[in-house]
Coordinates of C-alpha atoms in Angstrom, one line a residue:
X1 CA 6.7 51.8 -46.7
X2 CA 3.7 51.6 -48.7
X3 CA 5.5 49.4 -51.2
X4 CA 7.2 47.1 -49.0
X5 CA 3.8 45.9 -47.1
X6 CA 2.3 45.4 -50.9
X7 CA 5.2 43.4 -51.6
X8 CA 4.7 41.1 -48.3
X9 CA 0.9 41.2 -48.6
X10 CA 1.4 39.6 -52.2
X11 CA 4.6 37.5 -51.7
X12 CA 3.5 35.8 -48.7
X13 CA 0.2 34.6 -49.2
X14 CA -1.4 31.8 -46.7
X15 CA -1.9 28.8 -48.3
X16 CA -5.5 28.2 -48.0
X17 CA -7.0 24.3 -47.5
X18 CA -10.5 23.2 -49.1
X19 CA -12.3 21.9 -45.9
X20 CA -15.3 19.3 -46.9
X21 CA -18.6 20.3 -45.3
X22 CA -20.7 17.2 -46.4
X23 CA -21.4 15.6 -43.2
X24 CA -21.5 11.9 -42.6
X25 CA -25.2 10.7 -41.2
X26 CA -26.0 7.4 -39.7
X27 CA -29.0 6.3 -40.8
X28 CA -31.5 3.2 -40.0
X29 CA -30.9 0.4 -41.5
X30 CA -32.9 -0.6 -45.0
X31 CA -34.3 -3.8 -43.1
X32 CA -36.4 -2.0 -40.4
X33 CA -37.2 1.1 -42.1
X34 CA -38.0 4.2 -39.7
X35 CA -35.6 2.2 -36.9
X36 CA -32.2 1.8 -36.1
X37 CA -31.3 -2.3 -36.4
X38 CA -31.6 -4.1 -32.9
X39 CA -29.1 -5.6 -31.4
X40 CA -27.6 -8.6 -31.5
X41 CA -28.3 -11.1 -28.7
X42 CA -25.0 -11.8 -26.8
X43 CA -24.4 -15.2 -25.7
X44 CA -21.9 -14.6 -22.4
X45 CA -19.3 -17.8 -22.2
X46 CA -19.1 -18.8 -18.7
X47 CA -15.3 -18.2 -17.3
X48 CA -13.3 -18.9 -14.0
X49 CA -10.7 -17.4 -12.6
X50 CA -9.0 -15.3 -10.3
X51 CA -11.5 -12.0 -10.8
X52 CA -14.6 -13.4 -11.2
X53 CA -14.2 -15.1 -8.0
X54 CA -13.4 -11.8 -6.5
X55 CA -16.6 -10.7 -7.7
X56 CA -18.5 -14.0 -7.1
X57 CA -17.8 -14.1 -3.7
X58 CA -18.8 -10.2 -3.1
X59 CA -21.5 -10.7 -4.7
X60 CA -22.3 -13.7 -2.6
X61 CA -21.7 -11.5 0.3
X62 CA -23.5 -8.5 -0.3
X63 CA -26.2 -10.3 -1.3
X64 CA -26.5 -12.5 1.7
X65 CA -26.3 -9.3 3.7
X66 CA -29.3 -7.3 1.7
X67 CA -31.1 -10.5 2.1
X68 CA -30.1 -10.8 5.9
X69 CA -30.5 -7.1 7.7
X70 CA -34.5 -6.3 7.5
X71 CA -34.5 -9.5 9.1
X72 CA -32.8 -8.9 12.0
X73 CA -34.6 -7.4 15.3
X74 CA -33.3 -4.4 18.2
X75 CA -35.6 -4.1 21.2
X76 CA -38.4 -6.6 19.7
X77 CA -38.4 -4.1 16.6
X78 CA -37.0 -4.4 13.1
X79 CA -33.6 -3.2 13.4
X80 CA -33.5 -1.3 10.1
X81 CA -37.2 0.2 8.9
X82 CA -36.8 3.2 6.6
X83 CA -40.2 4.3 7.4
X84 CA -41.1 7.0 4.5
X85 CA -44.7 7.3 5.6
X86 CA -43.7 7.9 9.2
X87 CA -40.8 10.1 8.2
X88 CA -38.5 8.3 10.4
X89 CA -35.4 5.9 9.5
X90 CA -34.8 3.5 12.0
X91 CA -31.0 2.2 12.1
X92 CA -30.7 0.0 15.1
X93 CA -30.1 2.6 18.2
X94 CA -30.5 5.6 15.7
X95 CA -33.8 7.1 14.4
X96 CA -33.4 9.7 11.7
X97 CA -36.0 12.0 11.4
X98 CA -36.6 14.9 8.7
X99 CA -34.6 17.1 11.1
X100 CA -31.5 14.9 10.7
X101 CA -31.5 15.7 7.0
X102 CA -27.8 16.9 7.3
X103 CA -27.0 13.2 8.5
X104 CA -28.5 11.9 5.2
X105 CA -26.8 14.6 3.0
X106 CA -23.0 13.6 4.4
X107 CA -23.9 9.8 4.1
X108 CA -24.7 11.0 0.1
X109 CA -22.1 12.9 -0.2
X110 CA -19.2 10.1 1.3
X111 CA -21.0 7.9 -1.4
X112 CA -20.6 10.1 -3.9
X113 CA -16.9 11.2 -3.6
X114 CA -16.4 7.8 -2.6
X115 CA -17.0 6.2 -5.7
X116 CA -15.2 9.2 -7.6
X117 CA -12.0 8.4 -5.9
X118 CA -12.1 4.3 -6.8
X119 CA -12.8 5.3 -10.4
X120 CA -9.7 7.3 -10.3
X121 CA -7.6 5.2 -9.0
X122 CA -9.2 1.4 -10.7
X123 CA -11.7 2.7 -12.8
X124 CA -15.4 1.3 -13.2
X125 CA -15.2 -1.8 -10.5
X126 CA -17.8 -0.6 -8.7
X127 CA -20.1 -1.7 -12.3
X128 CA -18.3 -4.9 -12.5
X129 CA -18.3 -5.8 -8.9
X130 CA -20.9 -4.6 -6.9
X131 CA -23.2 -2.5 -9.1
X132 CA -26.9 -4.1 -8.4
X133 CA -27.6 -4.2 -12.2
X134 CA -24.4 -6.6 -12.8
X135 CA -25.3 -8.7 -9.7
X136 CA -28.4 -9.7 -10.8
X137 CA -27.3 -9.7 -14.6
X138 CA -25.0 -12.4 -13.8
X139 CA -27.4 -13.7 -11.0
X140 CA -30.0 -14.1 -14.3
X141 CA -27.4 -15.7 -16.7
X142 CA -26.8 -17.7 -14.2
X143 CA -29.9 -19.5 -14.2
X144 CA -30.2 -19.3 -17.7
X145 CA -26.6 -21.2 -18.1
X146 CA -28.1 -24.4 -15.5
X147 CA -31.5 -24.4 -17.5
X148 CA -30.5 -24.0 -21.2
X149 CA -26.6 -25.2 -21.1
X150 CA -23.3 -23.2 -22.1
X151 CA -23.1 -20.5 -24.9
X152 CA -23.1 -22.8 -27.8
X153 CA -25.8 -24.9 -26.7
X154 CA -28.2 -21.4 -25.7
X155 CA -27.1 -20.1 -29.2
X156 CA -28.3 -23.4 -31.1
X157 CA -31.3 -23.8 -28.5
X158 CA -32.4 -20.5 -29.9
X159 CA -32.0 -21.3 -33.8
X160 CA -34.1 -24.4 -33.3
X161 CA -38.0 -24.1 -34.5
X162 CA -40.3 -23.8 -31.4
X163 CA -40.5 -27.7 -29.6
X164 CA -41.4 -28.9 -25.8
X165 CA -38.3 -29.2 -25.7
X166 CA -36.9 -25.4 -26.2
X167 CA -40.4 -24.3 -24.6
X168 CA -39.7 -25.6 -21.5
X169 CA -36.4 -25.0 -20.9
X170 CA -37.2 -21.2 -22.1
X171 CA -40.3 -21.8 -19.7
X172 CA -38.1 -22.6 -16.5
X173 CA -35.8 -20.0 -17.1
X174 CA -38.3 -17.2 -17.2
X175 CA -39.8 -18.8 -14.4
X176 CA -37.1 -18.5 -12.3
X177 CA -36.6 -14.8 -13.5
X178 CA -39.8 -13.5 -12.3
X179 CA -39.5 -15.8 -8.9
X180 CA -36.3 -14.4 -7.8
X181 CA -37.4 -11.2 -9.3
X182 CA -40.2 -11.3 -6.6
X183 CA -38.1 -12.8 -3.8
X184 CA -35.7 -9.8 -4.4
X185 CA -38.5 -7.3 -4.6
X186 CA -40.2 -7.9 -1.3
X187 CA -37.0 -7.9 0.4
X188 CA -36.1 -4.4 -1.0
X189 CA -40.0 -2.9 0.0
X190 CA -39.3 -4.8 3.2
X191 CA -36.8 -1.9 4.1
X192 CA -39.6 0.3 3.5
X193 CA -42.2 -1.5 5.5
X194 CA -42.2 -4.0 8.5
X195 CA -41.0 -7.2 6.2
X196 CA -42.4 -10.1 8.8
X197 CA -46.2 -8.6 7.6
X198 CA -45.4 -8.0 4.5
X199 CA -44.1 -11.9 3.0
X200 CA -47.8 -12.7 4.7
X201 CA -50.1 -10.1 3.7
X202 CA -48.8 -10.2 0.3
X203 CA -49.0 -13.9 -0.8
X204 CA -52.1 -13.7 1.0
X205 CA -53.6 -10.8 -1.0
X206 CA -53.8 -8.7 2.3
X207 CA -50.8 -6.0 1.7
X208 CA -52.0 -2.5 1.1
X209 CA -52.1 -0.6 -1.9
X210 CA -49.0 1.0 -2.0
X211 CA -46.8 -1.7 -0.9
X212 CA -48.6 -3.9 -3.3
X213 CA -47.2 -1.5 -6.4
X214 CA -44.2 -1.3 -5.0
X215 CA -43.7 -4.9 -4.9
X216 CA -45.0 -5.5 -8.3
X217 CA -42.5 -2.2 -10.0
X218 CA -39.5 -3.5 -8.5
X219 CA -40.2 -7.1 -9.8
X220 CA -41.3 -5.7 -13.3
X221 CA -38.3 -3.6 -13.0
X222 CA -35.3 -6.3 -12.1
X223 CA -37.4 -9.1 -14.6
X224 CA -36.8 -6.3 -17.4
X225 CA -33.6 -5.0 -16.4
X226 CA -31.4 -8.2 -15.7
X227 CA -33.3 -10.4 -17.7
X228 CA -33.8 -8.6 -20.6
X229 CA -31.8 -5.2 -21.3
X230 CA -28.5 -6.4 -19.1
X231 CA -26.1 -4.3 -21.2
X232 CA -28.6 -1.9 -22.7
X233 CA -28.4 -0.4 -19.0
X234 CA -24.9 -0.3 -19.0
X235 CA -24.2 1.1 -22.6
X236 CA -27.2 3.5 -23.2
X237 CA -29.5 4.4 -19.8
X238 CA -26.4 4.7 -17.0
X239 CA -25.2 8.4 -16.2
X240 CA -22.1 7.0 -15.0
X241 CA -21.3 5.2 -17.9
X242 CA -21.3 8.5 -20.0
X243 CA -19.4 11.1 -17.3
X244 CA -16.4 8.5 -16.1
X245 CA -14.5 9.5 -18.3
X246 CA -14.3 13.2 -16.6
X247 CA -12.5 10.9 -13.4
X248 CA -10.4 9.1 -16.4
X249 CA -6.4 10.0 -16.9
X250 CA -3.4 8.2 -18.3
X251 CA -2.6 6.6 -14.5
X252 CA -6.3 5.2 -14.2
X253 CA -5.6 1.5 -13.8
X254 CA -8.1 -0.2 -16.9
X255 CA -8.5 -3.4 -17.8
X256 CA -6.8 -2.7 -21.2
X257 CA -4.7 -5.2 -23.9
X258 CA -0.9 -4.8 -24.3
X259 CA -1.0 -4.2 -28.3
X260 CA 2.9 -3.9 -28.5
X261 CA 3.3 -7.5 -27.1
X262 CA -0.4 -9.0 -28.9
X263 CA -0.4 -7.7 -32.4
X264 CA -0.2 -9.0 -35.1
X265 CA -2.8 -11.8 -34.2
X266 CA -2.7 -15.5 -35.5
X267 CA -4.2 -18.6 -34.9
X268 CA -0.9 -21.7 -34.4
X269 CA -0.7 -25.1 -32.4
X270 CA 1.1 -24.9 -28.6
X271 CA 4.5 -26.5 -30.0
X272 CA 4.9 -23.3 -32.6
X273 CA 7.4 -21.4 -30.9
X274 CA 9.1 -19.8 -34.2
X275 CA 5.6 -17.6 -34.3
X276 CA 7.5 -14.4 -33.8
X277 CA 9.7 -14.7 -36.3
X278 CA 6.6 -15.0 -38.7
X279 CA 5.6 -11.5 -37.1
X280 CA 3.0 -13.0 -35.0
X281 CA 2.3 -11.3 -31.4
X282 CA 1.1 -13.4 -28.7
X283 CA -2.3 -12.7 -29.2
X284 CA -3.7 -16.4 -30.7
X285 CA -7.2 -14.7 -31.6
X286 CA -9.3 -16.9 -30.2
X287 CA -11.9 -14.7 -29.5
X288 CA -12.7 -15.5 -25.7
X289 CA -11.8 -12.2 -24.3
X290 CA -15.6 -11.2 -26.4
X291 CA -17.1 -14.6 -25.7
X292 CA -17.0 -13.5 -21.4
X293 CA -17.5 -10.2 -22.0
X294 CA -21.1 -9.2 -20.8
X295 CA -21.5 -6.3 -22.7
X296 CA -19.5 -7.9 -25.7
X297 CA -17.1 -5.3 -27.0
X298 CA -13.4 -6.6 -27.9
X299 CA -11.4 -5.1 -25.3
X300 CA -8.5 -5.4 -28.0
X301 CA -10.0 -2.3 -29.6
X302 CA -8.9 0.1 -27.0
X303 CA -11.0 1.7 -23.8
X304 CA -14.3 1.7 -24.4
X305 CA -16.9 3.5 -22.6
X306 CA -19.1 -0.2 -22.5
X307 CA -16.1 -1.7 -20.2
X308 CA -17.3 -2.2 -17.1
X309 CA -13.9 -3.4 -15.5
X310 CA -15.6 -6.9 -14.7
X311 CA -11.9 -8.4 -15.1
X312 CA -13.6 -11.5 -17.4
X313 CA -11.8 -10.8 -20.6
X314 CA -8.9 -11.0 -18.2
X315 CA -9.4 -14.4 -16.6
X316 CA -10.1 -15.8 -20.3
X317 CA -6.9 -14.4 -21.8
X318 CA -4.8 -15.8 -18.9
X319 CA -6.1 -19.0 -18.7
X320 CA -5.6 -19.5 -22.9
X321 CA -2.1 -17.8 -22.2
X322 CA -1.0 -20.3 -19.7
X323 CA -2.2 -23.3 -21.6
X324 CA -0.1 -21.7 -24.5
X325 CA 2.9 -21.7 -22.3
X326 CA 3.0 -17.8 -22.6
X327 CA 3.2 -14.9 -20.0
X328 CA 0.1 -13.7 -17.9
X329 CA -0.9 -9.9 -18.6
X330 CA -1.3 -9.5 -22.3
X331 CA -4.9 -8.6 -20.8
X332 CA -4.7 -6.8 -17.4
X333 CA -5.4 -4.6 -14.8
X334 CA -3.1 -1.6 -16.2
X335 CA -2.6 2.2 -16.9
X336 CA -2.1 4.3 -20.2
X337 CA 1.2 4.9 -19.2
X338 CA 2.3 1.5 -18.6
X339 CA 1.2 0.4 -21.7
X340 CA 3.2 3.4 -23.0
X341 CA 6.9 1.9 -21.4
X342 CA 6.2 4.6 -18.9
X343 CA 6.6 5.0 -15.2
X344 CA 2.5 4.7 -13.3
X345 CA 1.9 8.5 -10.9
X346 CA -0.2 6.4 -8.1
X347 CA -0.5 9.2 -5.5
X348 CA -1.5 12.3 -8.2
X349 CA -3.4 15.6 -7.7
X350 CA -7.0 14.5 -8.6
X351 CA -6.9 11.3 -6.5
X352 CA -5.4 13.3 -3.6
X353 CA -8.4 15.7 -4.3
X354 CA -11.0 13.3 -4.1
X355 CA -9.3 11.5 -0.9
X356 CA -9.3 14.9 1.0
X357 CA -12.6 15.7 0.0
X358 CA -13.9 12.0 1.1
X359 CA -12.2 12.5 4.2
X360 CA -13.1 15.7 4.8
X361 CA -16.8 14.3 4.5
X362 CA -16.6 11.4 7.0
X363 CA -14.6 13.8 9.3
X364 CA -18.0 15.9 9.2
X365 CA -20.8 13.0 9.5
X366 CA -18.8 11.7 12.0
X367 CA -18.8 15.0 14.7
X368 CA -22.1 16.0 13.0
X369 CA -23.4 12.3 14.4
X370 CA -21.6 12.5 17.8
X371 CA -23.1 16.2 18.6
X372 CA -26.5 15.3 17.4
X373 CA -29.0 15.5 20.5
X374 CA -31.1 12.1 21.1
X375 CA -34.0 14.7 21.3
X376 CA -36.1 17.4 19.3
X377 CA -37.9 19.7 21.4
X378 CA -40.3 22.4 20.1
X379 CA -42.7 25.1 21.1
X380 CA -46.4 26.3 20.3
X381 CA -48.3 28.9 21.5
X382 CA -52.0 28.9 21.8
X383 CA -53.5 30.7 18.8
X384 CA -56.6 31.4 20.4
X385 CA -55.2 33.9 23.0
X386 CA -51.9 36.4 23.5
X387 CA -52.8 35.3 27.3
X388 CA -55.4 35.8 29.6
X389 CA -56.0 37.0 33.3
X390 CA -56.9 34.4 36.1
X391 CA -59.5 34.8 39.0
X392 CA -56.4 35.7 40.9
X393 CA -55.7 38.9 38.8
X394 CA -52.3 36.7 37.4
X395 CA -51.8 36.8 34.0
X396 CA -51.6 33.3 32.2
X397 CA -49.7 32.4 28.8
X398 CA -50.6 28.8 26.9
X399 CA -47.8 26.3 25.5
X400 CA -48.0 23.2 23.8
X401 CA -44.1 21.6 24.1
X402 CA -43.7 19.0 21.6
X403 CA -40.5 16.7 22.3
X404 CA -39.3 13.8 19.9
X405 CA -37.7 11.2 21.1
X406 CA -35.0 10.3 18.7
X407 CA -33.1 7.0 20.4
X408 CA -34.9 4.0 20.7
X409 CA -35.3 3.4 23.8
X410 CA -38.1 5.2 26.5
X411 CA -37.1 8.3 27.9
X412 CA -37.9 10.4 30.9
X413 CA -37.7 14.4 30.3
X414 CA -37.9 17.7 32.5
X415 CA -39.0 20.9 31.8
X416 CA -38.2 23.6 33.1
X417 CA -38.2 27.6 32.2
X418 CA -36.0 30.8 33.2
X419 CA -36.3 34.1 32.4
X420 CA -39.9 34.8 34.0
X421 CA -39.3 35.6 38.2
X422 CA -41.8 33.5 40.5
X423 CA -43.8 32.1 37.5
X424 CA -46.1 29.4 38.1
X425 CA -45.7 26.0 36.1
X426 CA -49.7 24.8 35.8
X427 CA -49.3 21.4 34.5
X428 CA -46.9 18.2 34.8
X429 CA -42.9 18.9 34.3
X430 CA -42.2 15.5 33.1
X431 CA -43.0 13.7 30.3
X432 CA -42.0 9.9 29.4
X433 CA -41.7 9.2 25.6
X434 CA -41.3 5.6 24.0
X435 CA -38.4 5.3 21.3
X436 CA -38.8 7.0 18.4
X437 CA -42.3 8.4 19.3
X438 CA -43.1 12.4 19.5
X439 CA -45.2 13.3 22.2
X440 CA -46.6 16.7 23.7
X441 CA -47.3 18.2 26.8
X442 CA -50.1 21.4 27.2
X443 CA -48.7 23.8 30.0
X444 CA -49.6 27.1 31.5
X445 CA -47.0 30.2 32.9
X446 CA -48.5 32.4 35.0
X447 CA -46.7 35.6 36.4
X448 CA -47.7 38.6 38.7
X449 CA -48.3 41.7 36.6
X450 CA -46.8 44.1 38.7
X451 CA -43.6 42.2 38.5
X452 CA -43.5 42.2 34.9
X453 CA -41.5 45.5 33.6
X454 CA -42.8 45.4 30.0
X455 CA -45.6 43.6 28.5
X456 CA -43.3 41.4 26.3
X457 CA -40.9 39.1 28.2
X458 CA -38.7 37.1 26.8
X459 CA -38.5 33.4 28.4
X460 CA -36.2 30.4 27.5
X461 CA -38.0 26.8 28.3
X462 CA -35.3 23.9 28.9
X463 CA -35.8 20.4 28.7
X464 CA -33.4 17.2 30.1
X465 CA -33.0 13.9 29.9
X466 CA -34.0 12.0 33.4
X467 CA -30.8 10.4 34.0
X468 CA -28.2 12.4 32.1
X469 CA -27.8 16.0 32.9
X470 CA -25.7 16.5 30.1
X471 CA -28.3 16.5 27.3
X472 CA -30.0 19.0 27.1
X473 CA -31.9 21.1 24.8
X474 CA -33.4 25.1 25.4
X475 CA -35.9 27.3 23.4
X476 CA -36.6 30.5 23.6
X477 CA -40.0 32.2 23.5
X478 CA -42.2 35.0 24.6
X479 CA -44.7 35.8 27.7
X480 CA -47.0 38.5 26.9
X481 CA -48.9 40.8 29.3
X482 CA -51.4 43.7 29.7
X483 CA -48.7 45.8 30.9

């Protein structure tokens, strides 16, 4: 036995592999010394075409709309004031107060899973579409295509020596930068604080302190981020950019390049139609597909985590296709799979995940919403006293009830209490609140002591709406005696 397992342990050795340990660094470049190089400017060709008028016209939209709604009035009021300092969000008929925090959460949370399920199913529109750092990215290049002219003439503009000319234009551009910077700015604080005051006090050097920074960060802020970093935001400083790829599978739909029909590249005229017989895939290499893109990667590459699905490498391709005479798609909208020769899973575990969780969230803000009480009623107790005994030889307890009035219009309530036999209410039983307002009312109990069995009696105060006996809202509390 001993033998045999001598005879195994020497015949059948493991064949045993040399594995390198030097390690590969990146290090700075020689030029800047102490610093990685800086990137290279990139100069994003203009392009039409199916998707970027998709994401033109959103943008258009949505814009128009965050531009529109602190405008708008309800009940001689701004319709939508998120009022931090006040602690109350005003939505139209609905105030939100601290209280309502569950309200918030499920709005976060619908978000949230929201955007989880898109990614799964079309991957990162939501950056190429309607992300606010892409709007005003392309917003920004914008302007600086109608000031300093296409790619080619920005890229030459910037290789020329300093003139009026190129000082100017460069002039205008930041100009317009910083304007609609600020234009942008004041509308974003005006969702923060009545806007109609605001445009005036702060041109006229009369806004407070606070709105005043605020005003100036978010300018700083969008003049930096559109104008200056664009992609760095996208490609180095954005969460989502780094953890998409957990919500990534082989059915995501991508924009991704068809390699089997592309490759091998070549340049030839529109009459060569013998090019695939020289081996030559329909990709012409022209380059446009990085010329659009607006964090300039080659999509031909592969997926990369810098693609932000804005569909402009698609539009270019197709266009250049069609003048060739050649198929659409050899840049598209498609899935792993597909570019595989396999069959796309649409409805799959994950996405179904995500959908039941996102409906499963709206389901909940929605009751949550309906069964929320237009009203927040609380109690306090006077501090100064347990309770004391009246000229009448009653015994008297103190309350403070402190109602909030959560719609937005004025409200009548009644109070009333139970629990306490032949108590007297000293003070008024109604109260009238103005929308969104808190207001309190100081009260008195008072109660015979020889018809109170214990010297602590629990009591239970109720408060209506005038008008609607349905809503309603109790509290529970204590009367304390000698006894």
């Amino acid at each position: 036995m001993t033998n045999t397992m001598a005879e195994v342990s020497v015949t059948d050795k493991i064949d045993v592999k040399n594995i390198p340990v030097d390690v590969q660094l990146h290090k700075p470049g020689k030029t800047t010394p102490g610093r990685y190089p800086s990137r290279d400017r990139i100069y994003v060709r203009a392009m039409k075409g199916m998707h970027q008028a998709i994401r033109r016209y959103m943008g258009f939209f949505f814009m128009g709309l965050f531009m529109l709604l602190p405008w708008l009035r309800y009940n001689g009021e701004q319709a939508i004031l998120l009022n931090i300092a006040e602690q109350k969000f005003s939505i139209y008929a609905l105030t939100l107060w601290p209280q309502d925090f569950t309200i918030l959460a499920w709005i976060f949370i619908i978000a949230a899973y929201g955007l989880f399920f898109v990614t799964t199913f079309y991957g990162r529109v939501w950056c190429g579409y309607l992300c606010p750092q892409s709007v005003w990215t392309f917003i920004f290049m914008w302007f600086e295509e109608k000031i300093q002219g296409s790619r080619n003439q920005r890229m030459k503009l910037d290789q020329q020596p300093w003139s009026f000319n190129k000082f100017s234009k460069k002039f205008l551009t930041h100009l317009c930068w910083v304007a609609f910077a600020l234009f942008t700015a004041l509308i974003f604080v005006g969702y923060f604080t009545p806007i109609d005051h605001l445009f005036l006090n702060f041109f006229t050097l009369q806004a407070g302190f606070w709105a005043t920074l605020a005003v100036l960060f978010f300018t700083f802020c969008t003049y930096g981020n559109a104008g200056w970093m664009r992609e760095i935001m996208c490609t180095h400083m954005c969460p989502y950019a780094r953890f998409q790829s957990a919500m990534f599978d082989k059915d995501t739909f991508t924009v991704a390049y068809d390699e089997r029909r592309g490759e091998t590249r070549g340049p030839r005229s529109r009459k060569d139609t013998d090019y695939k017989a020289r081996g030559l895939g329909d990709c012409i290499d022209c380059n446009l597909c990085v010329h659009v893109c607006p964090t300039g990667i080659d999509i031909r590459n592969g997926l990369q985590y810098e693609c932000i699905n804005c569909g402009a490498c698609i539009d270019a391709c197709d266009d250049t296709m069609e003048k060739m005479g050649y198929p659409k798609g050899l840049i598209s909208y498609t899935t792993e799979n597909r570019l595989q020769g396999k069959g796309a899973h649409i409805l799959r575990p994950k996405l179904l995940g995500y959908f039941a969780v996102l409906l499963i969230g709206c389901l909940a803000f929605a009751y949550t919403l309906h069964s929320r009480q237009p009203l927040e009623f609380d109690i306090l107790r006077d501090r100064g006293a347990l309770f004391r005994d009246t000229s009448e030889g009653w015994v008297e307890n103190t309350y403070t009830l402190r109602v909030i009035n959560k719609s937005q219009q004025p409200q009548t309530f009644v109070f009333s209490v139970s629990g306490l036999e032949d108590a007297r209410w000293i003070g008024p039983t109604e109260l009238t609140v103005a929308g969104g307002e808190t207001a309190s009312l100081p009260i008195s109990l008072a109660a015979d002591p020889w018809e109170l069995a214990q010297p602590v009696t629990d009591i239970t105060f109720t408060v209506r709406v005038e008008g609607q006996p349905d809503i309603e809202v109790s509290q529970t509390n204590r009367f304390f005696s000698r006894r």
